[in-house]
Amino acid sequence: MGERKVAVVTGSNKGIGFGIVRALCQKFNGDVFLTSRDERRGRDAVHELEKEGLSPKLHQLDVTDKKSINIIKNFLEKTYGGLDILVNNAGIMIPFHTKEEGNQVIETNYVSVVNISEALFPLLRPNARVVNVSSRLGNFTAFNMKEETKMKFASQNLTVKELTSLVWEYYNLFDCPNFNPKLYIGQFAYGVSKLGLNRLTSILQRNVSADQRQILVNSCCPGYVDTDMSDHKGPLTVDQGADTPVYLALLPADEKSIAGEMVCERVVVKWDERNLQPNPLIKSMVPSMKSLS
C-alpha cells in the first residue's frame, strides 16, 4: 500500500479544472490525477501538460456514474492507501429548456459531489483538503429566497439527506405559476445546484471535524473565467480561475481559519451574501430569481 501523496481533480481535461491540475503539478508534492469522462480527451489534456514539462496522471471518471466513482475509489485505496487533495470541479451549465434536462444540472453539480463524498471521504488522510468549485450564483440564489426557506437551508443540524431533499424541493419551484418564463431552467438549476453545494460544504466540514483528522472542506467561486461554460466571455484565464481553488487545496496543515466556508478571490463570504461578480449571466437573472423569492 503506497504512502505517496495524491490529489484528484474531477472534470479536469479542460477549463478551470485543467488550470487546477497544472498549478497542482507545479506546487503539490505528490501525484496529481487529471480525470475525464472521456479517456481520449483526458489523454490529450495530459499530453498538453507534458509538453510543459509537467507530469499529471490520468484516470477515467464520470462523476454521474456511481460505478465509475467506485472504480477510482478502489484504485486510490489499493495504489495510495488514501487521498490528500480532492477538488470537485466537474460541473455543467447549459440553458436547458425542459425539466428533465435541468435535472442533469442538479445531478451533475450537486448530487455527484454527494456521491463522491460518500465514496472518497473515508480515504481522506489527516490534513487532507477538499475543495468544491462552486459559484456566487449559489449565494445569490440563497439571498433571494423567502426567509422561511432560507432558514431551512441555514439549519445547523441539517443532514446531507435533508439538504438533498431541500435542493430538489426548491428546484421544483420552477413549476410554480409565477416563475419568469424568460429564465432558462438550466440557469435556475445551476444556481440551486451551487447553493446546495455551498451548504453541503459546511455539513461535510462539520462531519469531518468530529474525527480529529484536521481535514478542511471549503467551496469557492473561481470567478468569471474564459471557458466553454461561459461561451469564452469571461475576462479571467483558466490559470487565474484556478488560483482560489488551488489556494484552498494547499492550505497549510496548521491553517484552521478557513473551514466549511465559501471563498471568493481568497476571501470568505457568507453562503447567502449578495456578492456579485461582473457576470452578465448573474445580472440577467436578477429579476427572474426575485420572482421565485
mmCIF file of C-alpha atoms in Angstrom:
data_model
loop_
_atom_site.group_PDB
_atom_site.id
_atom_site.type_symbol
_atom_site.label_atom_id
_atom_site.label_comp_id
_atom_site.label_asym_id
_atom_site.label_seq_id
_atom_site.Cartn_x
_atom_site.Cartn_y
_atom_site.Cartn_z
ATOM 1 C CA MET A 1 0.000 0.000 0.000
ATOM 2 C CA GLY A 2 1.585 3.263 -1.175
ATOM 3 C CA GLU A 3 2.245 6.268 1.019
ATOM 4 C CA ARG A 4 2.903 8.825 -1.707
ATOM 5 C CA LYS A 5 0.600 11.837 -1.532
ATOM 6 C CA VAL A 6 -2.087 12.109 -4.173
ATOM 7 C CA ALA A 7 -4.542 14.711 -5.489
ATOM 8 C CA VAL A 8 -7.625 14.168 -7.652
ATOM 9 C CA VAL A 9 -9.346 16.872 -9.711
ATOM 10 C CA THR A 10 -12.685 15.966 -11.270
ATOM 11 C CA GLY A 11 -13.691 17.207 -14.706
ATOM 12 C CA SER A 12 -10.201 18.459 -15.453
ATOM 13 C CA ASN A 13 -9.476 17.753 -19.105
ATOM 14 C CA LYS A 14 -10.263 21.385 -19.928
ATOM 15 C CA GLY A 15 -11.259 24.737 -18.444
ATOM 16 C CA ILE A 16 -10.714 25.627 -14.801
ATOM 17 C CA GLY A 17 -10.074 22.008 -13.847
ATOM 18 C CA PHE A 18 -7.234 21.882 -16.358
ATOM 19 C CA GLY A 19 -5.769 25.019 -14.792
ATOM 20 C CA ILE A 20 -6.077 23.474 -11.326
ATOM 21 C CA VAL A 21 -4.195 20.356 -12.433
ATOM 22 C CA ARG A 22 -1.482 22.499 -13.999
ATOM 23 C CA ALA A 23 -1.000 24.503 -10.797
ATOM 24 C CA LEU A 24 -1.042 21.447 -8.543
ATOM 25 C CA CYS A 25 1.555 19.734 -10.745
ATOM 26 C CA GLN A 26 3.749 22.772 -10.150
ATOM 27 C CA LYS A 27 3.137 23.186 -6.420
ATOM 28 C CA PHE A 28 1.959 19.918 -4.844
ATOM 29 C CA ASN A 29 4.496 17.344 -3.684
ATOM 30 C CA GLY A 30 2.662 14.273 -4.861
ATOM 31 C CA ASP A 31 0.859 12.685 -7.793
ATOM 32 C CA VAL A 32 -1.885 14.737 -9.440
ATOM 33 C CA PHE A 33 -4.694 12.958 -11.277
ATOM 34 C CA LEU A 34 -6.396 14.666 -14.162
ATOM 35 C CA THR A 35 -9.762 12.963 -14.550
ATOM 36 C CA SER A 36 -12.048 12.989 -17.532
ATOM 37 C CA ARG A 37 -15.273 11.270 -18.516
ATOM 38 C CA ASP A 38 -13.785 10.732 -21.987
ATOM 39 C CA GLU A 39 -10.422 8.973 -21.828
ATOM 40 C CA ARG A 40 -9.250 10.266 -25.207
ATOM 41 C CA ARG A 41 -9.827 13.872 -24.195
ATOM 42 C CA GLY A 42 -8.120 13.119 -20.920
ATOM 43 C CA ARG A 43 -5.064 11.728 -22.695
ATOM 44 C CA ASP A 44 -4.923 14.781 -24.961
ATOM 45 C CA ALA A 45 -5.021 17.066 -21.913
ATOM 46 C CA VAL A 46 -2.273 15.101 -20.169
ATOM 47 C CA HIS A 47 -0.086 15.270 -23.277
ATOM 48 C CA GLU A 48 -0.601 19.028 -23.432
ATOM 49 C CA LEU A 49 0.664 19.421 -19.868
ATOM 50 C CA GLU A 50 3.534 17.028 -20.505
ATOM 51 C CA LYS A 51 4.699 19.376 -23.259
ATOM 52 C CA GLU A 52 5.044 21.992 -20.496
ATOM 53 C CA GLY A 53 7.319 19.694 -18.542
ATOM 54 C CA LEU A 54 4.621 18.613 -16.069
ATOM 55 C CA SER A 55 3.701 15.053 -15.106
ATOM 56 C CA PRO A 56 -0.014 14.660 -14.407
ATOM 57 C CA LYS A 57 -1.529 11.199 -14.227
ATOM 58 C CA LEU A 58 -4.820 10.193 -15.841
ATOM 59 C CA HIS A 59 -7.832 8.308 -14.546
ATOM 60 C CA GLN A 60 -11.214 7.995 -16.223
ATOM 61 C CA LEU A 61 -14.054 9.301 -14.069
ATOM 62 C CA ASP A 62 -17.699 10.012 -14.833
ATOM 63 C CA VAL A 63 -18.956 11.805 -11.722
ATOM 64 C CA THR A 64 -22.575 10.950 -12.548
ATOM 65 C CA ASP A 65 -21.839 7.209 -12.550
ATOM 66 C CA LYS A 66 -21.534 5.517 -9.156
ATOM 67 C CA LYS A 67 -19.726 2.569 -10.732
ATOM 68 C CA SER A 68 -17.086 4.913 -12.136
ATOM 69 C CA ILE A 69 -16.735 6.593 -8.735
ATOM 70 C CA ASN A 70 -16.222 3.232 -7.037
ATOM 71 C CA ILE A 71 -13.569 2.253 -9.587
ATOM 72 C CA ILE A 72 -11.428 5.285 -8.786
ATOM 73 C CA LYS A 73 -12.077 4.760 -5.078
ATOM 74 C CA ASN A 74 -10.749 1.208 -5.266
ATOM 75 C CA PHE A 75 -7.780 2.353 -7.346
ATOM 76 C CA LEU A 76 -6.805 5.065 -4.844
ATOM 77 C CA GLU A 77 -7.216 2.728 -1.892
ATOM 78 C CA LYS A 78 -5.112 -0.008 -3.473
ATOM 79 C CA THR A 79 -2.441 2.221 -5.011
ATOM 80 C CA TYR A 80 -2.066 5.010 -2.448
ATOM 81 C CA GLY A 81 -3.891 3.860 0.640
ATOM 82 C CA GLY A 82 -5.579 7.234 0.951
ATOM 83 C CA LEU A 83 -6.255 10.644 -0.572
ATOM 84 C CA ASP A 84 -4.751 14.034 0.271
ATOM 85 C CA ILE A 85 -6.475 16.529 -2.031
ATOM 86 C CA LEU A 86 -9.889 16.257 -3.659
ATOM 87 C CA VAL A 87 -11.102 19.046 -5.931
ATOM 88 C CA ASN A 88 -14.709 18.593 -7.034
ATOM 89 C CA ASN A 89 -14.569 20.714 -10.166
ATOM 90 C CA ALA A 90 -16.801 18.828 -12.633
ATOM 91 C CA GLY A 91 -19.956 20.725 -13.485
ATOM 92 C CA ILE A 92 -22.281 21.840 -16.271
ATOM 93 C CA MET A 93 -24.344 24.911 -17.071
ATOM 94 C CA ILE A 94 -26.362 24.864 -20.268
ATOM 95 C CA PRO A 95 -29.555 26.863 -20.943
ATOM 96 C CA PHE A 96 -31.770 23.789 -20.967
ATOM 97 C CA HIS A 97 -35.449 24.309 -21.675
ATOM 98 C CA THR A 98 -37.012 21.191 -20.123
ATOM 99 C CA LYS A 99 -37.320 19.987 -16.560
ATOM 100 C CA GLU A 100 -35.659 16.686 -17.416
ATOM 101 C CA GLU A 101 -32.645 18.459 -18.886
ATOM 102 C CA GLY A 102 -32.486 20.779 -15.891
ATOM 103 C CA ASN A 103 -32.377 17.707 -13.659
ATOM 104 C CA GLN A 104 -28.995 16.892 -15.229
ATOM 105 C CA VAL A 105 -27.584 20.125 -13.843
ATOM 106 C CA ILE A 106 -28.625 19.219 -10.286
ATOM 107 C CA GLU A 107 -27.391 15.642 -10.693
ATOM 108 C CA THR A 108 -24.000 16.696 -12.069
ATOM 109 C CA ASN A 109 -23.246 19.757 -9.944
ATOM 110 C CA TYR A 110 -24.693 18.669 -6.605
ATOM 111 C CA VAL A 111 -25.716 15.011 -6.384
ATOM 112 C CA SER A 112 -22.430 13.804 -7.867
ATOM 113 C CA VAL A 113 -20.493 15.576 -5.099
ATOM 114 C CA VAL A 114 -22.694 13.886 -2.505
ATOM 115 C CA ASN A 115 -21.881 10.512 -4.084
ATOM 116 C CA ILE A 116 -18.164 11.245 -4.426
ATOM 117 C CA SER A 117 -18.017 12.393 -0.807
ATOM 118 C CA GLU A 118 -19.666 9.199 0.410
ATOM 119 C CA ALA A 119 -17.146 7.129 -1.551
ATOM 120 C CA LEU A 120 -13.902 9.042 -1.096
ATOM 121 C CA PHE A 121 -14.136 10.762 2.301
ATOM 122 C CA PRO A 122 -13.237 7.535 4.139
ATOM 123 C CA LEU A 123 -9.935 7.641 2.203
ATOM 124 C CA LEU A 124 -9.022 11.181 3.272
ATOM 125 C CA ARG A 125 -5.813 11.220 5.266
ATOM 126 C CA PRO A 126 -5.073 13.559 8.188
ATOM 127 C CA ASN A 127 -4.721 17.172 6.964
ATOM 128 C CA ALA A 128 -6.439 16.369 3.670
ATOM 129 C CA ARG A 129 -8.040 19.241 1.760
ATOM 130 C CA VAL A 130 -11.345 19.149 -0.140
ATOM 131 C CA VAL A 131 -12.387 21.961 -2.468
ATOM 132 C CA ASN A 132 -15.816 22.184 -4.059
ATOM 133 C CA VAL A 133 -15.764 24.512 -7.062
ATOM 134 C CA SER A 134 -18.993 26.462 -6.767
ATOM 135 C CA SER A 135 -20.317 29.855 -7.886
ATOM 136 C CA ARG A 136 -21.530 33.150 -6.460
ATOM 137 C CA LEU A 137 -24.773 32.401 -8.260
ATOM 138 C CA GLY A 138 -25.429 29.935 -5.441
ATOM 139 C CA ASN A 139 -25.067 32.797 -2.949
ATOM 140 C CA PHE A 140 -27.382 34.959 -4.989
ATOM 141 C CA THR A 141 -29.973 32.181 -5.176
ATOM 142 C CA ALA A 142 -29.981 31.981 -1.382
ATOM 143 C CA PHE A 143 -30.100 35.771 -0.993
ATOM 144 C CA ASN A 144 -33.386 35.935 -2.903
ATOM 145 C CA MET A 145 -35.162 33.149 -1.001
ATOM 146 C CA LYS A 146 -38.087 33.629 1.302
ATOM 147 C CA GLU A 147 -36.776 33.873 4.847
ATOM 148 C CA GLU A 148 -38.632 30.714 5.877
ATOM 149 C CA THR A 149 -36.948 28.705 3.116
ATOM 150 C CA LYS A 150 -33.561 30.232 3.834
ATOM 151 C CA MET A 151 -33.832 29.222 7.491
ATOM 152 C CA LYS A 152 -34.346 25.611 6.425
ATOM 153 C CA PHE A 153 -31.143 25.698 4.396
ATOM 154 C CA ALA A 154 -29.328 27.504 7.218
ATOM 155 C CA SER A 155 -30.152 24.941 9.909
ATOM 156 C CA GLN A 156 -27.021 23.993 11.842
ATOM 157 C CA ASN A 157 -28.335 20.447 12.292
ATOM 158 C CA LEU A 158 -29.109 19.858 8.625
ATOM 159 C CA THR A 159 -28.039 16.435 7.334
ATOM 160 C CA VAL A 160 -26.880 15.666 3.806
ATOM 161 C CA LYS A 161 -30.077 13.718 3.173
ATOM 162 C CA GLU A 162 -32.233 16.612 4.367
ATOM 163 C CA LEU A 163 -30.253 19.081 2.282
ATOM 164 C CA THR A 164 -30.701 16.977 -0.831
ATOM 165 C CA SER A 165 -34.460 16.966 -0.259
ATOM 166 C CA LEU A 166 -34.422 20.760 0.114
ATOM 167 C CA VAL A 167 -32.410 21.195 -3.081
ATOM 168 C CA TRP A 168 -34.933 19.219 -5.112
ATOM 169 C CA GLU A 169 -37.850 20.912 -3.356
ATOM 170 C CA TYR A 170 -36.591 24.396 -4.137
ATOM 171 C CA TYR A 171 -35.653 23.453 -7.685
ATOM 172 C CA ASN A 172 -39.222 22.275 -8.230
ATOM 173 C CA LEU A 173 -40.412 25.832 -7.555
ATOM 174 C CA PHE A 174 -39.631 26.374 -11.210
ATOM 175 C CA ASP A 175 -43.030 24.797 -11.803
ATOM 176 C CA CYS A 176 -44.808 27.432 -9.727
ATOM 177 C CA PRO A 177 -47.244 29.666 -11.692
ATOM 178 C CA ASN A 178 -45.377 32.939 -11.075
ATOM 179 C CA PHE A 179 -41.951 31.970 -12.395
ATOM 180 C CA ASN A 180 -40.449 34.169 -15.084
ATOM 181 C CA PRO A 181 -40.681 32.256 -18.384
ATOM 182 C CA LYS A 182 -37.652 34.165 -19.700
ATOM 183 C CA LEU A 183 -35.475 32.283 -17.223
ATOM 184 C CA TYR A 184 -33.888 29.181 -18.690
ATOM 185 C CA ILE A 185 -34.462 26.226 -16.420
ATOM 186 C CA GLY A 186 -30.809 25.242 -16.796
ATOM 187 C CA GLN A 187 -29.707 28.605 -15.383
ATOM 188 C CA PHE A 188 -32.081 28.308 -12.433
ATOM 189 C CA ALA A 189 -30.979 24.717 -11.836
ATOM 190 C CA TYR A 190 -27.354 25.869 -11.879
ATOM 191 C CA GLY A 191 -27.990 28.424 -9.143
ATOM 192 C CA VAL A 192 -29.841 25.903 -6.996
ATOM 193 C CA SER A 193 -27.132 23.277 -7.504
ATOM 194 C CA LYS A 194 -24.412 25.684 -6.369
ATOM 195 C CA LEU A 195 -26.483 26.810 -3.389
ATOM 196 C CA GLY A 196 -26.738 23.145 -2.433
ATOM 197 C CA LEU A 197 -23.005 22.686 -2.937
ATOM 198 C CA ASN A 198 -22.196 25.602 -0.633
ATOM 199 C CA ARG A 199 -24.385 24.237 2.136
ATOM 200 C CA LEU A 200 -23.113 20.686 1.558
ATOM 201 C CA THR A 201 -19.600 22.011 2.147
ATOM 202 C CA SER A 202 -20.450 23.219 5.643
ATOM 203 C CA ILE A 203 -22.155 19.932 6.529
ATOM 204 C CA LEU A 204 -19.188 17.887 5.304
ATOM 205 C CA GLN A 205 -16.823 20.063 7.323
ATOM 206 C CA ARG A 206 -18.958 19.581 10.422
ATOM 207 C CA ASN A 207 -18.873 15.825 9.908
ATOM 208 C CA VAL A 208 -15.107 15.529 9.396
ATOM 209 C CA SER A 209 -14.344 17.910 12.275
ATOM 210 C CA ALA A 210 -15.666 15.292 14.657
ATOM 211 C CA ASP A 211 -12.950 12.735 13.845
ATOM 212 C CA GLN A 212 -9.858 14.867 14.587
ATOM 213 C CA ARG A 213 -8.190 14.291 11.197
ATOM 214 C CA GLN A 214 -7.758 18.069 10.722
ATOM 215 C CA ILE A 215 -9.409 17.919 7.304
ATOM 216 C CA LEU A 216 -10.551 21.186 5.730
ATOM 217 C CA VAL A 217 -13.520 21.307 3.351
ATOM 218 C CA ASN A 218 -14.316 24.546 1.536
ATOM 219 C CA SER A 219 -16.183 25.734 -1.533
ATOM 220 C CA CYS A 220 -15.136 28.572 -3.788
ATOM 221 C CA CYS A 221 -16.033 30.693 -6.772
ATOM 222 C CA PRO A 222 -13.227 30.774 -9.351
ATOM 223 C CA GLY A 223 -14.570 33.949 -10.946
ATOM 224 C CA TYR A 224 -15.885 34.616 -14.431
ATOM 225 C CA VAL A 225 -13.412 32.602 -16.487
ATOM 226 C CA ASP A 226 -12.870 32.261 -20.229
ATOM 227 C CA THR A 227 -14.162 28.690 -20.712
ATOM 228 C CA ASP A 228 -16.676 26.770 -22.781
ATOM 229 C CA MET A 229 -19.153 27.193 -19.919
ATOM 230 C CA SER A 230 -19.009 30.997 -20.194
ATOM 231 C CA ASP A 231 -19.023 30.885 -24.015
ATOM 232 C CA HIS A 232 -15.487 32.278 -23.636
ATOM 233 C CA LYS A 233 -16.850 35.632 -22.445
ATOM 234 C CA GLY A 234 -15.132 35.593 -19.056
ATOM 235 C CA PRO A 235 -12.237 38.049 -18.570
ATOM 236 C CA LEU A 236 -10.142 35.624 -16.479
ATOM 237 C CA THR A 237 -7.802 32.954 -17.802
ATOM 238 C CA VAL A 238 -8.161 29.368 -16.590
ATOM 239 C CA ASP A 239 -4.969 29.817 -14.576
ATOM 240 C CA GLN A 240 -6.439 32.871 -12.851
ATOM 241 C CA GLY A 241 -9.626 30.916 -12.206
ATOM 242 C CA ALA A 242 -7.569 28.138 -10.660
ATOM 243 C CA ASP A 243 -5.974 30.488 -8.115
ATOM 244 C CA THR A 244 -8.559 30.266 -5.313
ATOM 245 C CA PRO A 245 -9.255 26.506 -5.661
ATOM 246 C CA VAL A 246 -5.504 25.786 -5.537
ATOM 247 C CA TYR A 247 -5.032 28.202 -2.633
ATOM 248 C CA LEU A 248 -7.620 26.233 -0.642
ATOM 249 C CA ALA A 249 -6.235 22.860 -1.756
ATOM 250 C CA LEU A 250 -2.802 23.800 -0.424
ATOM 251 C CA LEU A 251 -3.773 25.434 2.873
ATOM 252 C CA PRO A 252 -1.004 24.579 5.357
ATOM 253 C CA ALA A 253 -1.520 21.906 7.982
ATOM 254 C CA ASP A 254 -1.821 24.476 10.768
ATOM 255 C CA GLU A 255 -4.459 26.544 8.937
ATOM 256 C CA LYS A 256 -7.740 26.383 10.846
ATOM 257 C CA SER A 257 -9.298 29.715 9.945
ATOM 258 C CA ILE A 258 -10.938 28.610 6.677
ATOM 259 C CA ALA A 259 -13.115 25.562 7.191
ATOM 260 C CA GLY A 260 -16.566 24.844 5.775
ATOM 261 C CA GLU A 261 -16.654 28.255 4.102
ATOM 262 C CA MET A 262 -17.440 29.790 0.731
ATOM 263 C CA VAL A 263 -14.408 31.648 -0.618
ATOM 264 C CA CYS A 264 -14.194 34.161 -3.463
ATOM 265 C CA GLU A 265 -10.834 35.581 -4.548
ATOM 266 C CA ARG A 266 -9.286 34.103 -1.378
ATOM 267 C CA VAL A 267 -11.834 35.973 0.776
ATOM 268 C CA VAL A 268 -14.531 34.221 2.838
ATOM 269 C CA VAL A 269 -18.094 35.282 2.001
ATOM 270 C CA LYS A 270 -21.389 34.197 3.539
ATOM 271 C CA TRP A 271 -23.224 31.467 1.659
ATOM 272 C CA ASP A 272 -26.256 33.758 1.206
ATOM 273 C CA GLU A 273 -24.384 37.022 0.663
ATOM 274 C CA ARG A 274 -25.313 39.096 -2.366
ATOM 275 C CA ASN A 275 -21.748 39.246 -3.554
ATOM 276 C CA LEU A 276 -21.956 39.566 -7.321
ATOM 277 C CA GLN A 277 -19.108 39.450 -9.742
ATOM 278 C CA PRO A 278 -19.271 41.226 -13.122
ATOM 279 C CA ASN A 279 -21.004 38.260 -14.699
ATOM 280 C CA PRO A 280 -23.655 39.027 -17.358
ATOM 281 C CA LEU A 281 -25.421 35.723 -16.591
ATOM 282 C CA ILE A 282 -25.934 36.622 -12.942
ATOM 283 C CA LYS A 283 -27.039 40.167 -13.735
ATOM 284 C CA SER A 284 -29.562 38.887 -16.290
ATOM 285 C CA MET A 285 -31.088 36.574 -13.691
ATOM 286 C CA VAL A 286 -31.738 39.214 -11.020
ATOM 287 C CA PRO A 287 -35.429 39.914 -11.845
ATOM 288 C CA SER A 288 -36.125 36.279 -12.663
ATOM 289 C CA MET A 289 -34.729 34.995 -9.376
ATOM 290 C CA LYS A 290 -36.745 37.546 -7.415
ATOM 291 C CA SER A 291 -39.930 36.136 -8.923
ATOM 292 C CA LEU A 292 -39.251 32.922 -7.036
ATOM 293 C CA SER A 293 -38.341 34.533 -3.711
#
